[in-house]
Amino acid sequence: MPAIVGIVQVNSVSSSGVFHIGDVYRVSPISSAKTFSGAGSFNTGEQLYVYNRRSNTNTYDSDQFDQNITGNV
C-alpha cells in the first residue's frame, strides 16, 4: 500500500546515512568505520564526573579485514 506523506524537512544526512519515505524495496548503505576510544570518552550529560586513574586503549588489531563491504551493492 503506498504511503502518503506530508511536508518533510531534512536538516542533514551523513555521508553514509540513508533517508527514505514510504515504501522501500531495499535499503543497503555501504560504509564501514572503526573507532577507538578510552574509558569515559562517549559519556554525555550535565555535571558529569568521570574518574579514570589509569586508562589506555588497545588499538592493536591482528586481523586484516574487519568489515568487508565489496560485495554489498
Short mmCIF file of N, CA and C in Angstrom, two decimals:
data_model
loop_
_atom_site.label_atom_id
_atom_site.label_comp_id
_atom_site.label_asym_id
_atom_site.label_seq_id
_atom_site.Cartn_x
_atom_site.Cartn_y
_atom_site.Cartn_z
N MET A 1 0.84 -1.16 0.00
CA MET A 1 0.00 0.00 0.00
C MET A 1 0.89 1.24 0.00
N PRO A 2 0.70 2.15 -0.92
CA PRO A 2 1.55 3.34 -1.00
C PRO A 2 1.37 4.23 0.22
N ALA A 3 2.45 4.88 0.59
CA ALA A 3 2.42 5.78 1.73
C ALA A 3 2.11 7.19 1.27
N ILE A 4 1.32 7.91 2.03
CA ILE A 4 1.02 9.30 1.74
C ILE A 4 1.71 10.13 2.83
N VAL A 5 2.64 10.97 2.41
CA VAL A 5 3.46 11.72 3.35
C VAL A 5 3.26 13.20 3.10
N GLY A 6 3.18 13.96 4.18
CA GLY A 6 3.04 15.41 4.07
C GLY A 6 4.40 16.08 3.91
N ILE A 7 4.53 17.26 4.46
CA ILE A 7 5.76 18.03 4.35
C ILE A 7 6.83 17.43 5.25
N VAL A 8 8.05 17.32 4.70
CA VAL A 8 9.18 16.77 5.44
C VAL A 8 10.34 17.73 5.32
N GLN A 9 10.99 18.03 6.44
CA GLN A 9 12.18 18.88 6.43
C GLN A 9 13.35 18.04 6.91
N VAL A 10 14.39 17.94 6.09
CA VAL A 10 15.59 17.18 6.43
C VAL A 10 16.72 18.18 6.62
N ASN A 11 17.28 18.23 7.82
CA ASN A 11 18.38 19.16 8.08
C ASN A 11 19.71 18.63 7.57
N SER A 12 19.97 17.36 7.78
CA SER A 12 21.22 16.79 7.28
C SER A 12 21.12 15.27 7.27
N VAL A 13 21.85 14.68 6.35
CA VAL A 13 22.01 13.23 6.27
C VAL A 13 23.50 13.00 6.09
N SER A 14 24.08 12.16 6.92
CA SER A 14 25.52 11.95 6.84
C SER A 14 25.90 11.25 5.54
N SER A 15 27.18 11.20 5.28
CA SER A 15 27.65 10.62 4.01
C SER A 15 27.33 9.14 3.90
N SER A 16 27.17 8.45 5.01
CA SER A 16 26.84 7.03 4.96
C SER A 16 25.43 6.76 5.47
N GLY A 17 24.61 7.79 5.58
CA GLY A 17 23.26 7.63 6.09
C GLY A 17 22.26 7.30 5.00
N VAL A 18 21.08 6.87 5.42
CA VAL A 18 20.01 6.53 4.49
C VAL A 18 18.76 7.27 4.93
N PHE A 19 18.08 7.90 3.98
CA PHE A 19 16.83 8.60 4.25
C PHE A 19 15.81 8.14 3.22
N HIS A 20 14.71 7.59 3.66
CA HIS A 20 13.66 7.19 2.72
C HIS A 20 12.31 7.49 3.34
N ILE A 21 11.36 7.74 2.48
CA ILE A 21 9.98 7.99 2.89
C ILE A 21 9.09 7.05 2.11
N GLY A 22 8.24 6.35 2.81
CA GLY A 22 7.28 5.49 2.12
C GLY A 22 7.79 4.08 1.94
N ASP A 23 7.24 3.41 0.94
CA ASP A 23 7.59 2.02 0.67
C ASP A 23 9.01 1.94 0.12
N VAL A 24 9.69 0.89 0.48
CA VAL A 24 11.06 0.71 0.00
C VAL A 24 11.29 -0.78 -0.22
N TYR A 25 12.00 -1.09 -1.29
CA TYR A 25 12.32 -2.48 -1.59
C TYR A 25 13.59 -2.91 -0.88
N ARG A 26 14.64 -2.10 -0.99
CA ARG A 26 15.91 -2.46 -0.37
C ARG A 26 16.63 -1.20 0.10
N VAL A 27 17.14 -1.23 1.32
CA VAL A 27 17.98 -0.17 1.86
C VAL A 27 19.30 -0.81 2.24
N SER A 28 20.37 -0.43 1.54
CA SER A 28 21.67 -1.04 1.84
C SER A 28 22.77 0.02 1.78
N PRO A 29 22.99 0.71 2.89
CA PRO A 29 24.09 1.68 2.91
C PRO A 29 25.43 0.96 2.88
N ILE A 30 26.42 1.59 2.27
CA ILE A 30 27.73 0.97 2.15
C ILE A 30 28.75 1.88 2.82
N SER A 31 29.17 1.51 4.01
CA SER A 31 30.24 2.21 4.71
C SER A 31 30.72 1.35 5.85
N SER A 32 31.89 1.63 6.32
CA SER A 32 32.41 0.95 7.50
C SER A 32 33.32 1.92 8.24
N ALA A 33 33.44 1.70 9.54
CA ALA A 33 34.28 2.56 10.36
C ALA A 33 34.78 1.78 11.55
N LYS A 34 35.93 2.17 12.03
CA LYS A 34 36.49 1.57 13.24
C LYS A 34 36.82 2.71 14.20
N THR A 35 36.34 2.63 15.40
CA THR A 35 36.53 3.70 16.37
C THR A 35 37.24 3.17 17.60
N PHE A 36 38.29 3.84 17.99
CA PHE A 36 38.99 3.53 19.22
C PHE A 36 38.77 4.68 20.19
N SER A 37 38.43 4.38 21.42
CA SER A 37 38.24 5.44 22.41
C SER A 37 38.55 4.88 23.79
N GLY A 38 38.98 5.77 24.65
CA GLY A 38 39.34 5.37 26.01
C GLY A 38 38.14 5.33 26.93
N ALA A 39 38.39 5.03 28.17
CA ALA A 39 37.33 4.91 29.16
C ALA A 39 36.67 6.26 29.41
N GLY A 40 35.36 6.30 29.38
CA GLY A 40 34.62 7.53 29.65
C GLY A 40 34.56 8.51 28.51
N SER A 41 34.96 8.14 27.31
CA SER A 41 35.02 9.13 26.23
C SER A 41 33.68 9.37 25.55
N PHE A 42 32.72 8.47 25.62
CA PHE A 42 31.42 8.68 24.99
C PHE A 42 30.34 9.05 26.00
N ASN A 43 30.71 9.45 27.19
CA ASN A 43 29.73 9.85 28.20
C ASN A 43 29.19 11.24 27.87
N THR A 44 27.89 11.43 28.04
CA THR A 44 27.27 12.73 27.83
C THR A 44 26.38 13.05 29.01
N GLY A 45 26.13 14.33 29.23
CA GLY A 45 25.25 14.73 30.32
C GLY A 45 25.75 15.98 31.00
N GLU A 46 24.96 16.48 31.92
CA GLU A 46 25.33 17.66 32.68
C GLU A 46 25.99 17.23 33.98
N GLN A 47 26.97 17.99 34.41
CA GLN A 47 27.70 17.75 35.65
C GLN A 47 28.21 16.32 35.73
N LEU A 48 28.87 15.90 34.69
CA LEU A 48 29.39 14.55 34.61
C LEU A 48 30.79 14.50 35.21
N TYR A 49 31.03 13.54 36.06
CA TYR A 49 32.34 13.36 36.66
C TYR A 49 32.81 11.95 36.36
N VAL A 50 33.91 11.86 35.62
CA VAL A 50 34.49 10.57 35.26
C VAL A 50 35.88 10.50 35.86
N TYR A 51 36.14 9.48 36.63
CA TYR A 51 37.44 9.32 37.27
C TYR A 51 38.08 8.04 36.75
N ASN A 52 39.12 8.20 35.95
CA ASN A 52 39.87 7.06 35.41
C ASN A 52 41.33 7.23 35.83
N ARG A 53 41.72 6.47 36.78
CA ARG A 53 43.08 6.64 37.29
C ARG A 53 44.10 6.26 36.22
N ARG A 54 44.00 5.08 35.71
CA ARG A 54 44.88 4.65 34.61
C ARG A 54 44.00 4.07 33.52
N SER A 55 44.08 4.69 32.36
CA SER A 55 43.26 4.23 31.25
C SER A 55 44.10 4.24 29.98
N ASN A 56 44.11 3.14 29.28
CA ASN A 56 44.74 3.12 27.96
C ASN A 56 43.86 2.29 27.03
N THR A 57 43.96 2.59 25.76
CA THR A 57 43.13 1.93 24.76
C THR A 57 44.02 1.09 23.86
N ASN A 58 43.71 -0.18 23.77
CA ASN A 58 44.49 -1.09 22.93
C ASN A 58 43.98 -0.96 21.50
N THR A 59 44.81 -0.43 20.62
CA THR A 59 44.41 -0.26 19.22
C THR A 59 45.02 -1.31 18.30
N TYR A 60 45.65 -2.32 18.87
CA TYR A 60 46.24 -3.38 18.06
C TYR A 60 45.12 -4.25 17.49
N ASP A 61 45.17 -4.49 16.20
CA ASP A 61 44.16 -5.31 15.52
C ASP A 61 44.89 -6.35 14.70
N SER A 62 44.80 -7.60 15.09
CA SER A 62 45.59 -8.65 14.45
C SER A 62 45.02 -9.12 13.12
N ASP A 63 43.70 -9.02 12.93
CA ASP A 63 43.14 -9.48 11.66
C ASP A 63 43.27 -8.39 10.59
N GLN A 64 43.22 -8.81 9.34
CA GLN A 64 43.46 -7.88 8.24
C GLN A 64 42.17 -7.19 7.78
N PHE A 65 41.07 -7.90 7.79
CA PHE A 65 39.81 -7.35 7.30
C PHE A 65 38.75 -7.47 8.40
N ASP A 66 38.06 -6.36 8.69
CA ASP A 66 37.03 -6.38 9.72
C ASP A 66 35.62 -6.40 9.13
N GLN A 67 35.33 -5.45 8.25
CA GLN A 67 34.00 -5.36 7.66
C GLN A 67 34.15 -5.31 6.15
N ASN A 68 33.99 -6.43 5.50
CA ASN A 68 34.11 -6.48 4.05
C ASN A 68 32.82 -5.97 3.41
N ILE A 69 32.92 -4.89 2.64
CA ILE A 69 31.73 -4.30 2.03
C ILE A 69 31.80 -4.32 0.52
N THR A 70 32.74 -5.05 -0.07
CA THR A 70 32.91 -5.02 -1.52
C THR A 70 31.74 -5.69 -2.25
N GLY A 71 31.11 -6.67 -1.68
CA GLY A 71 30.01 -7.37 -2.35
C GLY A 71 28.64 -6.81 -2.05
N ASN A 72 28.52 -5.75 -1.28
CA ASN A 72 27.23 -5.20 -0.88
C ASN A 72 26.80 -4.07 -1.81
N VAL A 73 26.34 -4.41 -2.96
CA VAL A 73 25.83 -3.38 -3.90
C VAL A 73 24.44 -3.70 -4.33
#
